Short mmCIF file of C-alpha atoms and ligand atoms in Angstrom, two decimals:
data_model
loop_
_atom_site.label_atom_id
_atom_site.label_comp_id
_atom_site.label_asym_id
_atom_site.label_seq_id
_atom_site.Cartn_x
_atom_site.Cartn_y
_atom_site.Cartn_z
CA UNK Q 493 119.87 99.89 81.68
CA UNK Q 494 117.97 96.70 82.31
CA UNK Q 495 120.04 93.57 81.87
CA UNK Q 496 118.77 91.82 78.71
CA UNK Q 497 119.26 88.29 80.04
CA UNK Q 498 117.09 89.16 83.07
CA UNK Q 499 114.54 90.78 80.80
CA UNK Q 500 114.25 87.62 78.74
CA UNK Q 501 113.77 85.49 81.90
CA UNK Q 502 110.91 87.79 82.82
CA UNK Q 503 109.32 87.87 79.38
CA UNK Q 504 109.35 84.07 79.18
CA UNK Q 505 107.82 83.60 82.64
CA UNK Q 506 105.50 86.61 82.86
CA UNK Q 507 104.40 87.95 79.49
CA UNK Q 508 101.75 90.42 80.70
CA UNK Q 509 103.73 92.49 83.20
CA UNK Q 510 104.67 96.16 82.92
CA UNK Q 511 108.45 96.48 83.24
CA UNK Q 512 109.84 99.56 84.99
CA UNK Q 513 112.87 101.33 83.63
CA UNK Q 514 115.62 100.51 86.13
CA UNK Q 515 119.01 98.78 86.34
CA UNK Q 516 117.32 95.94 88.24
CA UNK Q 517 114.43 93.83 87.04
CA UNK Q 518 111.18 95.30 88.33
CA UNK Q 519 107.77 94.66 86.84
CA UNK Q 520 104.23 95.21 88.02
CA UNK Q 521 100.95 93.47 87.33
CA UNK Q 522 98.28 95.27 85.31
CA UNK Q 523 94.99 95.37 87.23
CA UNK Q 524 93.27 93.19 84.61
CA UNK Q 525 95.50 90.31 85.77
CA UNK Q 526 94.76 90.80 89.48
CA UNK Q 527 91.11 89.69 89.42
CA UNK Q 528 91.70 86.29 91.10
CA UNK Q 529 91.72 85.13 94.72
CA UNK Q 530 95.21 83.73 94.19
CA UNK Q 531 97.45 85.66 91.81
CA UNK Q 532 98.97 83.21 89.32
CA UNK Q 533 102.76 83.07 89.49
CA UNK Q 534 102.82 84.06 85.80
CA UNK Q 535 101.12 87.35 86.71
CA UNK Q 536 102.81 88.06 90.05
CA UNK Q 537 104.87 91.28 90.27
CA UNK Q 538 108.65 91.14 90.60
CA UNK Q 539 110.72 93.51 92.70
CA UNK Q 540 114.51 93.29 92.73
CA UNK Q 541 116.91 95.69 94.40
CA UNK Q 542 119.92 94.26 92.57
CA UNK Q 543 120.94 91.60 90.07
CA UNK Q 544 119.28 88.19 89.95
CA UNK Q 545 121.55 85.61 91.61
CA UNK Q 546 122.65 82.45 89.81
CA UNK Q 547 120.03 79.67 89.97
CA UNK Q 548 120.41 77.49 93.09
CA UNK Q 549 122.56 74.36 92.85
CA UNK Q 550 122.83 71.22 94.98
CA UNK Q 551 125.26 73.18 97.14
CA UNK Q 552 122.53 75.40 98.55
CA UNK Q 553 122.30 75.52 102.36
CA UNK Q 554 120.61 77.73 104.91
CA UNK Q 555 122.74 78.81 107.89
CA UNK Q 556 121.11 79.85 111.18
CA UNK Q 557 123.57 81.63 113.45
CA UNK Q 558 124.20 84.65 115.67
CA UNK Q 559 122.43 84.77 119.05
CA UNK Q 560 121.61 81.05 119.10
CA UNK Q 561 122.75 78.15 121.27
CA UNK Q 562 123.35 75.74 118.36
CA UNK Q 563 124.13 77.22 114.94
CA UNK Q 564 122.55 75.07 112.22
CA UNK Q 565 123.16 74.40 108.56
CA UNK Q 566 120.30 72.77 106.67
CA UNK Q 567 119.69 71.82 103.07
CA UNK Q 568 116.19 71.97 101.64
CA UNK Q 569 115.42 68.28 102.21
CA UNK Q 570 116.48 68.55 105.86
CA UNK Q 571 114.40 71.66 106.34
CA UNK Q 572 111.36 69.89 104.89
CA UNK Q 573 111.93 66.68 106.88
CA UNK Q 574 112.76 68.18 110.27
CA UNK Q 575 109.95 70.72 110.64
CA UNK Q 576 106.19 70.68 110.06
CA UNK Q 577 105.27 71.94 106.60
CA UNK Q 578 102.51 74.56 106.68
CA UNK Q 579 100.59 76.71 104.19
CA UNK Q 580 99.67 80.36 104.58
CA UNK Q 581 97.68 82.42 102.09
CA UNK Q 582 98.94 85.98 102.26
CA UNK Q 583 99.22 89.22 100.35
CA UNK Q 584 102.72 90.28 99.35
CA UNK Q 585 102.78 94.04 98.77
CA UNK Q 586 105.76 96.26 98.09
CA UNK Q 587 105.96 99.28 100.41
CA UNK Q 588 106.22 101.36 97.23
CA UNK Q 589 102.90 100.13 95.79
CA UNK Q 590 100.90 103.25 94.86
CA UNK Q 591 103.97 105.51 95.00
CA UNK Q 592 103.09 107.13 91.64
CA UNK Q 593 99.97 108.54 93.32
CA UNK Q 594 101.83 110.98 95.57
CA UNK Q 595 101.28 114.53 94.34
CA UNK Q 596 104.71 115.72 95.50
CA UNK Q 597 106.93 113.23 93.66
CA UNK Q 598 109.30 110.97 95.55
CA UNK Q 599 112.33 108.87 94.66
CA UNK Q 600 111.93 105.26 93.76
CA UNK Q 601 110.23 103.16 91.14
CA UNK Q 602 106.97 104.78 90.16
CA UNK Q 603 104.73 101.83 90.92
CA UNK Q 604 101.10 102.24 90.04
CA UNK Q 605 98.82 99.78 91.92
CA UNK Q 606 100.23 96.48 90.69
CA UNK Q 607 103.14 95.87 93.11
CA UNK Q 608 100.95 93.43 95.01
CA UNK Q 609 99.61 89.90 94.76
CA UNK Q 610 98.08 87.22 96.95
CA UNK Q 611 99.50 83.68 96.94
CA UNK Q 612 99.47 80.49 98.94
CA UNK Q 613 102.91 80.00 100.45
CA UNK Q 614 104.21 76.62 101.62
CA UNK Q 615 107.12 76.32 103.97
CA UNK Q 616 108.23 75.75 107.53
CA UNK Q 617 107.68 78.18 110.38
CA UNK Q 618 110.65 80.44 111.00
CA UNK Q 619 109.81 79.96 114.71
CA UNK Q 620 110.34 76.19 114.55
CA UNK Q 621 113.74 76.60 112.91
CA UNK Q 622 114.81 79.29 115.37
CA UNK Q 623 113.69 77.17 118.32
CA UNK Q 624 115.72 74.23 117.01
CA UNK Q 625 118.75 76.51 117.03
CA UNK Q 626 117.87 77.78 120.53
CA UNK Q 627 117.30 81.54 120.58
CA UNK Q 628 119.44 83.19 123.27
CA UNK Q 629 117.79 85.51 125.82
CA UNK Q 630 119.35 88.70 124.41
CA UNK Q 631 117.95 88.13 120.90
CA UNK Q 632 115.95 91.04 119.44
CA UNK Q 633 115.88 90.74 115.67
CA UNK Q 634 116.57 88.36 112.80
CA UNK Q 635 118.66 89.48 109.82
CA UNK Q 636 118.14 88.02 106.35
CA UNK Q 637 121.08 87.43 104.03
CA UNK Q 638 121.10 86.51 100.33
CA UNK Q 639 123.63 86.36 97.51
CA UNK Q 640 122.05 88.94 95.15
CA UNK Q 641 124.32 91.93 94.65
CA UNK Q 642 123.72 95.64 94.21
CA UNK Q 643 123.93 96.94 90.63
CA UNK Q 644 124.58 100.53 91.69
CA UNK Q 645 126.45 102.23 94.53
CA UNK Q 646 129.03 100.46 96.69
CA UNK Q 647 129.53 96.76 95.86
CA UNK Q 648 127.76 94.45 98.28
CA UNK Q 649 124.42 92.83 99.00
CA UNK Q 650 121.44 94.29 97.16
CA UNK Q 651 119.33 94.16 100.33
CA UNK Q 652 119.56 92.62 103.78
CA UNK Q 653 116.52 93.30 105.86
CA UNK Q 654 115.08 91.46 108.84
CA UNK Q 655 112.29 91.12 111.37
CA UNK Q 656 111.77 91.94 115.04
CA UNK Q 657 112.02 88.70 117.03
CA UNK Q 658 108.29 88.68 117.86
CA UNK Q 659 107.43 88.63 114.15
CA UNK Q 660 110.14 86.07 113.41
CA UNK Q 661 108.43 83.80 115.98
CA UNK Q 662 104.85 84.53 114.84
CA UNK Q 663 103.01 81.48 113.43
CA UNK Q 664 102.38 83.13 110.03
CA UNK Q 665 106.07 83.85 109.38
CA UNK Q 666 107.54 81.20 107.10
CA UNK Q 667 110.64 80.07 105.34
CA UNK Q 668 108.81 79.19 102.12
CA UNK Q 669 109.81 76.94 99.25
CA UNK Q 670 106.52 76.84 97.31
CA UNK Q 671 104.19 79.46 95.87
CA UNK Q 672 100.68 78.41 94.80
CA UNK Q 673 101.64 74.76 95.19
CA UNK Q 674 104.69 74.79 92.91
CA UNK Q 675 108.37 75.15 93.81
CA UNK Q 676 109.43 78.80 94.03
CA UNK Q 677 110.76 80.15 90.75
CA UNK Q 678 114.07 81.98 90.60
CA UNK Q 679 112.27 85.31 90.17
CA UNK Q 680 110.44 84.76 93.47
CA UNK Q 681 113.43 83.62 95.51
CA UNK Q 682 114.16 79.93 94.82
CA UNK Q 683 114.89 77.82 96.66
CA UNK Q 684 113.83 79.60 99.88
CA UNK Q 685 112.36 82.96 100.84
CA UNK Q 686 110.94 84.65 103.88
CA UNK Q 687 107.16 85.08 104.07
CA UNK Q 688 106.28 87.82 106.58
CA UNK Q 689 102.54 88.54 106.16
CA UNK Q 690 101.55 92.09 107.13
CA UNK Q 691 105.10 93.41 106.73
CA UNK Q 692 106.12 95.23 103.53
CA UNK Q 693 107.52 93.04 100.76
CA UNK Q 694 111.07 94.15 101.53
CA UNK Q 695 110.97 91.97 104.67
CA UNK Q 696 110.15 88.93 102.51
CA UNK Q 697 113.78 88.20 101.64
CA UNK Q 698 114.28 86.09 98.52
CA UNK Q 699 117.13 83.60 97.92
CA UNK Q 700 117.70 83.29 101.66
CA UNK Q 701 121.04 81.66 102.59
CA UNK Q 702 121.55 82.89 106.13
CA UNK Q 703 119.25 83.73 109.01
CA UNK Q 704 121.23 85.61 111.61
CA UNK Q 705 119.82 86.25 115.09
CA UNK Q 706 120.89 89.62 116.47
CA UNK Q 707 120.78 91.40 119.83
CA UNK Q 708 119.64 94.66 118.20
CA UNK Q 709 117.69 95.95 115.20
CA UNK Q 710 119.40 94.86 112.02
CA UNK Q 711 121.51 97.47 110.20
CA UNK Q 712 122.01 95.69 106.86
CA UNK Q 713 121.60 97.11 103.37
CA UNK Q 714 118.34 99.12 103.10
CA UNK Q 715 117.64 99.05 106.85
CA UNK Q 716 118.94 102.56 107.56
CA UNK Q 717 118.20 106.23 106.94
CA UNK Q 718 114.93 106.63 105.05
CA UNK Q 719 115.06 103.13 103.48
CA UNK Q 720 111.74 101.36 104.19
CA UNK Q 721 111.16 103.79 107.05
CA UNK Q 722 108.47 106.37 107.72
CA UNK Q 723 108.89 109.68 109.54
CA UNK Q 724 107.62 109.64 113.11
CA UNK Q 725 105.96 113.04 112.59
CA UNK Q 726 104.15 114.47 109.52
CA UNK Q 727 106.42 116.19 106.96
CA UNK Q 728 105.78 119.04 104.53
CA UNK Q 729 105.50 117.37 101.11
CA UNK Q 730 108.71 117.78 99.13
CA UNK Q 731 110.50 119.76 101.88
CA UNK Q 732 113.76 118.74 103.62
CA UNK Q 733 113.14 116.57 106.69
CA UNK Q 734 116.23 117.55 108.68
CA UNK Q 735 116.81 115.30 111.66
CA UNK Q 736 113.26 113.94 111.85
CA UNK Q 737 113.42 110.40 113.28
CA UNK Q 738 112.31 107.57 110.97
CA UNK Q 739 111.00 104.13 112.05
CA UNK Q 740 111.11 100.83 110.19
CA UNK Q 741 107.80 99.99 108.48
CA UNK Q 742 106.35 96.98 110.28
CA UNK Q 743 102.78 96.99 108.97
CA UNK Q 744 101.04 97.74 105.70
CA UNK Q 745 97.97 100.00 105.61
CA UNK Q 746 94.48 98.91 104.54
CA UNK Q 747 93.64 99.13 100.85
CA UNK Q 748 90.86 98.29 98.39
CA UNK Q 749 91.75 97.61 94.76
CA UNK Q 750 89.11 97.71 92.02
CA UNK Q 751 89.80 94.97 89.48
CA UNK Q 752 86.58 95.45 87.50
CA UNK Q 753 85.61 97.64 85.76
CA UNK Q 754 88.95 98.86 84.44
CA UNK Q 755 89.90 102.44 83.57
CA UNK Q 756 88.17 103.58 80.40
CA UNK Q 757 85.05 101.46 80.99
CA UNK Q 758 81.94 102.40 79.03
CA UNK Q 759 78.37 101.82 80.18
CA UNK Q 760 75.15 102.24 78.24
CA UNK Q 761 72.54 104.62 79.65
CA UNK Q 762 70.58 102.91 82.42
CA UNK Q 763 73.08 100.07 82.84
CA UNK Q 764 73.87 99.20 86.45
CA UNK Q 765 77.50 99.53 87.46
CA UNK Q 766 78.93 96.30 88.88
CA UNK Q 767 82.14 96.85 90.84
CA UNK Q 768 84.45 94.26 92.30
CA UNK Q 769 87.94 93.90 93.65
CA UNK Q 770 89.93 92.91 96.72
CA UNK Q 771 90.62 94.52 100.07
CA UNK Q 772 93.37 93.72 102.56
CA UNK Q 773 95.30 95.18 105.45
CA UNK Q 774 98.69 94.41 106.93
CA UNK Q 775 98.11 92.94 110.40
CA UNK Q 776 94.64 94.50 110.71
CA UNK Q 777 92.15 93.10 108.20
CA UNK Q 778 89.55 95.26 106.46
CA UNK Q 779 86.20 95.62 108.21
CA UNK Q 780 84.28 97.24 105.36
CA UNK Q 781 84.53 98.62 101.84
CA UNK Q 782 82.40 101.41 100.40
CA UNK Q 783 82.16 102.39 96.77
CA UNK Q 784 81.32 105.68 95.10
CA UNK Q 785 80.45 106.43 91.47
CA UNK Q 786 80.35 110.20 91.92
CA UNK Q 787 83.94 110.96 92.85
CA UNK Q 788 83.35 110.46 96.58
CA UNK Q 789 80.20 112.57 97.08
CA UNK Q 790 78.14 109.55 98.14
CA UNK Q 791 79.16 106.07 99.27
CA UNK Q 792 77.47 102.66 99.17
CA UNK Q 793 78.53 99.68 101.28
CA UNK Q 794 79.99 96.84 99.22
CA UNK Q 795 79.64 93.20 100.19
CA UNK Q 796 82.91 92.08 101.73
CA UNK Q 797 83.76 88.41 101.92
CA UNK Q 798 84.60 87.49 105.50
CA UNK Q 799 88.01 85.92 105.41
CA UNK Q 800 87.85 82.16 105.95
CA UNK Q 801 89.10 81.03 109.37
CA UNK Q 802 92.87 81.07 109.49
CA UNK Q 803 93.18 83.29 106.41
CA UNK Q 804 93.78 86.60 108.16
CA UNK Q 805 96.45 87.66 105.67
CA UNK Q 806 94.65 86.80 102.43
CA UNK Q 807 92.89 89.49 100.47
CA UNK Q 808 89.09 89.45 100.50
CA UNK Q 809 86.73 89.95 97.63
CA UNK Q 810 84.35 92.89 97.65
CA UNK Q 811 81.52 93.50 95.22
CA UNK Q 812 78.72 96.01 94.75
CA UNK Q 813 76.14 96.85 92.14
CA UNK Q 814 75.40 100.55 91.84
CA UNK Q 815 72.42 102.07 90.04
CA UNK Q 816 73.28 103.55 86.68
CA UNK Q 817 75.27 106.76 87.10
CA UNK Q 818 74.18 109.89 85.23
CA UNK Q 819 75.46 110.10 81.63
CA UNK Q 820 78.95 111.52 81.29
CA UNK Q 821 82.22 110.85 83.02
CA UNK Q 822 82.15 108.52 86.04
CA UNK Q 823 84.74 108.60 88.80
CA UNK Q 824 84.52 105.25 90.50
CA UNK Q 825 86.21 104.75 93.88
CA UNK Q 826 86.47 102.08 96.57
CA UNK Q 827 87.52 102.87 100.11
CA UNK Q 828 88.40 100.27 102.72
CA UNK Q 829 88.32 100.72 106.49
CA UNK Q 830 90.23 98.34 108.73
CA UNK Q 831 89.09 96.65 111.93
CA UNK Q 832 90.59 99.50 113.97
CA UNK Q 833 88.45 102.04 112.08
CA UNK Q 834 91.26 103.43 109.92
CA UNK Q 835 90.04 104.35 106.41
CA UNK Q 836 92.01 104.93 103.26
CA UNK Q 837 92.71 108.61 102.65
CA UNK Q 838 90.73 110.12 99.77
CA UNK Q 839 93.73 111.96 98.41
CA UNK Q 840 96.99 110.21 99.32
CA UNK Q 841 98.70 108.94 102.44
CA UNK Q 842 100.93 111.31 104.41
CA UNK Q 843 103.85 112.29 102.20
CA UNK Q 844 107.22 110.73 103.02
CA UNK Q 845 110.51 111.15 101.19
CA UNK Q 846 110.68 107.65 99.72
CA UNK Q 847 107.03 107.34 98.81
CA UNK Q 848 106.00 104.39 100.96
CA UNK Q 849 102.60 103.12 102.03
CA UNK Q 850 100.45 105.30 99.77
CA UNK Q 851 97.03 103.76 100.28
CA UNK Q 852 95.15 106.73 98.85
CA UNK Q 853 91.81 105.73 97.31
CA UNK Q 854 92.04 104.48 93.71
CA UNK Q 855 89.96 106.37 91.14
CA UNK Q 856 88.77 104.50 88.05
CA UNK Q 857 87.49 106.81 85.36
CA UNK Q 858 84.84 105.64 82.87
CA UNK Q 859 81.94 106.91 80.90
CA UNK Q 860 78.17 106.48 80.75
CA UNK Q 861 76.86 107.08 77.25
CA UNK Q 862 74.07 109.64 76.91
CA UNK Q 863 72.53 108.97 73.52
CA UNK Q 864 70.20 106.18 72.38
CA UNK Q 865 71.81 103.12 70.89
CA UNK Q 866 75.08 103.70 72.67
CA UNK Q 867 76.89 101.30 74.97
N1 MTE N 988 117.17 88.89 98.15
C1 MTE N 988 116.22 89.79 97.88
N2 MTE N 988 115.01 89.68 98.46
C2 MTE N 988 114.04 90.57 98.22
C3 MTE N 988 114.26 91.67 97.36
C4 MTE N 988 115.53 91.77 96.72
O1 MTE N 988 115.81 92.68 95.94
N3 MTE N 988 116.48 90.81 97.02
N4 MTE N 988 113.25 92.60 97.17
C5 MTE N 988 112.27 92.70 98.25
C6 MTE N 988 111.15 93.56 97.95
S1 MTE N 988 111.43 95.23 98.12
C7 MTE N 988 109.91 93.06 97.64
S2 MTE N 988 108.59 94.08 97.44
C8 MTE N 988 109.70 91.60 97.49
C9 MTE N 988 109.09 91.29 96.13
O2 MTE N 988 108.90 89.91 95.98
P1 MTE N 988 108.62 89.28 94.55
O3 MTE N 988 109.68 89.76 93.61
O4 MTE N 988 108.59 87.82 94.75
O5 MTE N 988 107.25 89.80 94.11
O6 MTE N 988 110.91 90.86 97.62
C10 MTE N 988 111.76 91.31 98.63
N5 MTE N 988 112.83 90.38 98.80
MO1 MO N 989 109.36 96.32 97.96
#
């Protein structure tokens, strides 16, 4: 059962979200609240693997240790004073976004399409902090540690994921203390979280207290088995996967999300159909978006905003105006293709046991009225 104190924190901060039934606090954003270039904090989804930690106190410190020459301990003021403060606009998307769309059901929270948002993150570069500590030659991976605890299973950390060293040192990877220009809220990881654009949300550790440099891939909570991993070879949906090897998800697939019209839309006969939404990729931005009002039989190119310079990880608006569809039910779709030519699947992404990375094309069903005076 959801903890009632956590539920009331959520309700006060984020009234419009759809709360999932789970022991931990998990809530997604309805599409009607995702129609903005920057998702307001009040509408941003929340994904917790365990219990919310206590709010930070003056005692909070970040430790940097492991394969470093000079282990460091920094409070927030030191972090802000000792390193350049930078801003990155980036999409944060849970690897389970779209999971409910798999035909063969999978474990995990049945997220619809609202486990995603785009925000401006302010922080210091993880690279600058790691360089100050002096990364040793054998370093391979960083491990993220936080105080939030599991609510089920063996007692211990709720999650401890990490990043390959190259991503930890990439200029877009931050230790962030602000979201959309305001201090991080507790629900989003106050006082400090990882921002790892292009990686699944699970790599964006909240409530960070320790950044450990390791000489091998991290093996913390939710790094092993099928957790946030995809099979290296295609699997039969719903069938046992035996000893198939699984690899850590390091990139999110391209996706277009229609934010207008919404499901259940109604058009009068002859009315044009205006469609808009956002498209994004993980490390490979979208190159084009096409829309269809006939369930995928024919496609029309949408206008796609070219991401402003230096905004490779932000989502981009797309818009199209289609001629009035024939009266009756309309199946509206948008399909993005990334800059490597990879398009969203029309059905769903390759099945995997935990239901990750389903970027299957969204279908928005509406209606064009047939009779006079309708609409
Ligand atoms: N400490 C901690 N960090 C965490 C998590 C968590 O449960 N605990 N969940 C991760 C997952 S799976 C996602 S998708 C994102 C969600 O970030 P948000 O709640 O700010 O939207 O946080 C990540 N960071
Ligand atoms: Mo996630």
